[in-house]
Amino acid sequence: MSDLVIPAPPRPTVPTTSGGRFPVRRVFCIGRNYAAHAREMGHDPDREPPFFFAKPADALVVDGADTPYPPLTDRLEHEVELVVAIGADAAEVAVADALDAVWGYGVGLDLTRRDLQATAKRLGRPWDAAKGFDHSAPVGTLVPAAGVDPTAGAVELRVNGELRQAGDLGDQIWSVAETIAELSRSVRLAPGDLLMTGTPDGVGPLARGDVVEGRIDGIGTVRTRVA
């Protein structure tokens, strides 16, 4: 007999090309990891290095499901990102060994309530309401890491077929290996963790009814409709 006082919530999972599903433990994000995006947001990438924030695991939107337009915002914006799925423990790991902890890769969207983020920045408050809201992390199908080069590959995002964002994984300030090594200095990464690794420039607003499609060469796609 269970000793839980309420039913346990279901664990979020992401589809994979291997046929099974990847169980998600936590979602970490790196901010301002592309120099052009840092500049378009009014920051100096040479003076202000990338940093980390988080989304709840149940913010994931998978299997091409619709994404409800969130409350409390008039400025929902898209950010297409490489997603890294962790498959092994990693604590204070060296850069040279960091990719050994990777199970696979995918494409995701870091949806942002930009007006709430702007207010939080102005008041010196956390970004949780701007970044960690319900349905804020659509993610496509994950592919196993074998044969994937996470250091190069075209990154694109289209809204209703119109190109909005275009960049390359080679434009990242911190590589995937460096990101894992740095994050593992402050938290013990474990199987089931996801890392969203930053976005190219060109972020912009979304409206109800928009169809959002992200793609990274050699890795895959993510697609959702803003409901």
Coordinates of C-alpha atoms in Angstrom, one line a residue:
M1 CA 0.0 0.0 0.0
S2 CA 1.3 3.4 -0.9
D3 CA 2.2 5.9 1.9
L4 CA 1.7 8.9 -0.4
V5 CA -0.9 11.3 1.0
I6 CA -1.9 12.4 -2.5
P7 CA -1.5 10.6 -5.9
A8 CA 2.0 11.0 -7.3
P9 CA 2.1 13.3 -10.3
P10 CA 3.1 11.7 -13.6
R11 CA 6.7 12.1 -14.7
P12 CA 7.1 14.0 -17.9
T13 CA 8.6 12.1 -20.8
V14 CA 10.0 13.1 -24.3
P15 CA 9.7 10.8 -27.4
T16 CA 13.0 9.5 -28.9
T17 CA 13.9 8.1 -32.2
S18 CA 15.0 4.9 -30.5
G19 CA 11.3 4.0 -29.9
G20 CA 11.2 4.6 -26.1
R21 CA 10.6 7.7 -24.1
F22 CA 13.1 9.8 -22.1
P23 CA 11.9 10.5 -18.5
V24 CA 12.6 14.1 -17.5
R25 CA 13.9 15.0 -14.1
R26 CA 14.8 18.7 -14.3
V27 CA 15.2 21.4 -17.1
F28 CA 18.1 23.8 -16.9
C29 CA 18.6 26.7 -19.4
I30 CA 21.6 28.8 -20.3
G31 CA 21.0 32.5 -21.0
R32 CA 22.7 34.7 -23.5
N33 CA 24.8 31.9 -25.0
Y34 CA 24.8 33.5 -28.5
A35 CA 26.6 36.8 -28.8
A36 CA 24.1 38.3 -31.3
H37 CA 21.2 37.4 -29.1
A38 CA 22.9 38.9 -26.1
R39 CA 23.4 42.1 -28.0
E40 CA 19.8 42.3 -29.3
M41 CA 18.7 42.0 -25.6
G42 CA 21.0 45.0 -24.7
H43 CA 23.9 43.1 -23.1
D44 CA 27.6 42.7 -23.8
P45 CA 28.6 39.1 -24.3
D46 CA 32.2 39.8 -23.7
R47 CA 31.6 41.4 -20.3
E48 CA 28.6 39.4 -19.1
P49 CA 29.1 35.6 -19.5
P50 CA 26.2 33.1 -19.9
F51 CA 24.3 32.1 -16.8
F52 CA 21.7 29.5 -15.8
F53 CA 18.1 29.4 -14.9
A54 CA 15.5 26.6 -14.7
K55 CA 12.0 25.5 -15.9
P56 CA 9.9 22.9 -14.2
A57 CA 9.8 19.5 -15.9
D58 CA 6.0 19.7 -16.2
A59 CA 6.4 22.8 -18.4
L60 CA 7.3 20.5 -21.3
V61 CA 5.0 20.3 -24.4
V62 CA 5.7 17.1 -26.4
D63 CA 4.5 15.1 -29.3
G64 CA 3.6 18.2 -31.4
A65 CA 0.8 19.2 -29.0
D66 CA -0.6 22.7 -29.0
T67 CA 0.8 25.3 -26.7
P68 CA -1.8 27.4 -24.9
Y69 CA -1.1 31.2 -25.0
P70 CA -0.2 31.9 -21.3
P71 CA -2.0 34.4 -19.1
L72 CA -0.6 37.6 -17.7
T73 CA 1.3 38.6 -20.9
D74 CA 0.9 40.5 -24.1
R75 CA 4.4 39.6 -25.3
L76 CA 5.0 35.9 -25.6
E77 CA 8.2 35.3 -27.5
H78 CA 10.0 32.4 -29.2
E79 CA 13.6 31.2 -28.6
V80 CA 14.7 28.1 -30.5
E81 CA 17.4 26.0 -28.7
L82 CA 19.5 22.9 -28.8
V83 CA 18.3 20.5 -26.1
V84 CA 20.8 18.2 -24.4
A85 CA 19.5 15.1 -22.6
I86 CA 21.7 13.9 -19.7
G87 CA 22.0 10.1 -19.3
A88 CA 24.7 9.7 -16.6
D89 CA 25.7 11.4 -13.4
A90 CA 28.0 14.4 -13.8
A91 CA 29.4 16.4 -10.9
E92 CA 32.4 18.7 -11.3
V93 CA 33.1 17.0 -14.6
A94 CA 36.0 18.1 -16.8
V95 CA 35.2 19.6 -20.2
A96 CA 37.0 16.8 -21.9
D97 CA 34.7 14.2 -20.2
A98 CA 31.5 16.2 -20.2
L99 CA 30.0 14.7 -23.4
D100 CA 30.2 11.2 -21.9
A101 CA 27.2 12.2 -19.8
V102 CA 25.0 13.0 -22.8
W103 CA 22.3 10.5 -23.8
G104 CA 21.0 12.5 -26.8
Y105 CA 20.0 15.8 -28.4
G106 CA 16.8 17.5 -29.5
V107 CA 15.3 20.8 -30.5
G108 CA 13.2 22.9 -28.1
L109 CA 11.6 26.3 -27.6
D110 CA 12.3 28.4 -24.6
L111 CA 9.1 30.4 -24.6
T112 CA 9.3 33.7 -22.7
R113 CA 6.8 36.2 -21.3
R114 CA 9.0 39.0 -22.3
D115 CA 7.0 41.8 -20.7
L116 CA 7.2 40.0 -17.3
Q117 CA 10.9 39.4 -17.8
A118 CA 11.5 43.1 -18.5
T119 CA 9.7 44.0 -15.3
A120 CA 11.7 41.4 -13.3
K121 CA 15.0 42.8 -14.7
R122 CA 14.0 46.4 -13.9
L123 CA 13.1 45.4 -10.3
G124 CA 16.0 43.0 -9.8
R125 CA 13.7 40.1 -9.3
P126 CA 13.9 36.4 -10.4
W127 CA 12.8 35.4 -13.9
D128 CA 10.6 32.5 -12.7
A129 CA 7.3 33.9 -13.8
A130 CA 8.8 35.0 -17.2
K131 CA 10.5 31.6 -18.0
G132 CA 9.0 28.8 -15.9
F133 CA 5.3 29.1 -16.6
D134 CA 3.0 26.2 -17.8
H135 CA 3.7 24.9 -21.3
S136 CA 6.8 27.1 -21.6
A137 CA 9.1 24.3 -23.0
P138 CA 8.0 22.6 -26.2
V139 CA 10.5 19.9 -27.1
G140 CA 10.8 17.7 -30.2
T141 CA 11.9 14.1 -30.5
L142 CA 15.3 13.3 -29.0
V143 CA 18.0 11.5 -31.0
P144 CA 20.8 9.4 -29.4
A145 CA 24.1 11.2 -29.1
A146 CA 26.1 8.7 -31.2
G147 CA 27.1 10.4 -34.5
V148 CA 25.8 13.8 -33.5
D149 CA 28.1 16.8 -33.6
P150 CA 26.8 19.4 -31.1
T151 CA 29.3 22.0 -32.2
A152 CA 28.0 22.7 -35.7
G153 CA 24.7 22.8 -37.5
A154 CA 22.3 25.3 -38.8
V155 CA 19.6 26.5 -36.4
E156 CA 16.3 27.9 -37.7
L157 CA 12.9 29.0 -36.4
R158 CA 9.9 29.7 -38.6
V159 CA 6.5 31.1 -37.7
N160 CA 3.8 30.3 -40.1
G161 CA 6.5 29.5 -42.6
E162 CA 8.3 32.8 -42.2
L163 CA 12.0 32.6 -41.2
R164 CA 12.4 34.4 -37.8
Q165 CA 15.7 33.0 -36.4
A166 CA 18.8 31.7 -38.2
G167 CA 22.1 30.8 -36.7
D168 CA 24.5 27.9 -36.2
L169 CA 25.5 25.8 -33.2
G170 CA 29.1 27.0 -33.9
D171 CA 27.9 30.5 -32.8
Q172 CA 27.5 29.4 -29.2
I173 CA 29.7 31.2 -26.7
W174 CA 29.9 28.1 -24.5
S175 CA 30.0 24.7 -26.2
V176 CA 27.8 21.9 -24.9
A177 CA 30.8 20.3 -23.2
E178 CA 31.7 23.6 -21.5
T179 CA 28.1 24.2 -20.5
I180 CA 27.8 20.8 -18.9
A181 CA 31.2 21.2 -17.1
E182 CA 30.2 24.6 -15.7
L183 CA 26.7 23.6 -14.6
S184 CA 28.1 20.5 -12.9
R185 CA 30.2 22.7 -10.7
S186 CA 27.0 23.9 -8.9
V187 CA 24.6 21.0 -9.2
R188 CA 25.0 17.3 -9.7
L189 CA 23.6 16.5 -13.1
A190 CA 21.7 13.2 -13.2
P191 CA 20.0 11.0 -15.8
G192 CA 16.8 12.7 -16.9
D193 CA 18.1 16.2 -16.8
L194 CA 17.6 18.4 -19.9
L195 CA 19.8 21.4 -20.8
M196 CA 18.5 24.1 -23.1
T197 CA 21.6 25.8 -24.5
G198 CA 20.6 29.3 -25.7
T199 CA 19.2 30.9 -28.8
P200 CA 20.4 32.8 -31.8
D201 CA 19.2 36.4 -32.4
G202 CA 15.9 37.1 -34.0
V203 CA 13.6 36.4 -31.1
G204 CA 10.1 37.8 -31.5
P205 CA 6.4 37.8 -30.6
L206 CA 3.9 35.0 -31.0
A207 CA 0.1 35.3 -31.5
R208 CA -2.7 32.9 -31.0
G209 CA -2.9 30.6 -34.0
D210 CA 0.7 30.8 -35.0
V211 CA 2.5 27.6 -36.0
V212 CA 6.0 27.6 -34.7
E213 CA 8.7 25.2 -36.2
G214 CA 12.3 24.9 -35.1
R215 CA 15.0 22.9 -36.8
I216 CA 18.6 22.0 -36.2
D217 CA 20.5 20.3 -39.0
G218 CA 21.5 16.7 -38.1
I219 CA 19.3 16.7 -35.0
G220 CA 15.6 17.2 -35.7
T221 CA 12.7 19.6 -35.3
V222 CA 10.1 20.9 -32.9
R223 CA 6.6 22.0 -33.9
T224 CA 3.7 23.5 -32.0
R225 CA 0.7 25.7 -32.6
V226 CA -0.1 28.5 -30.2
A227 CA -3.6 27.8 -29.1

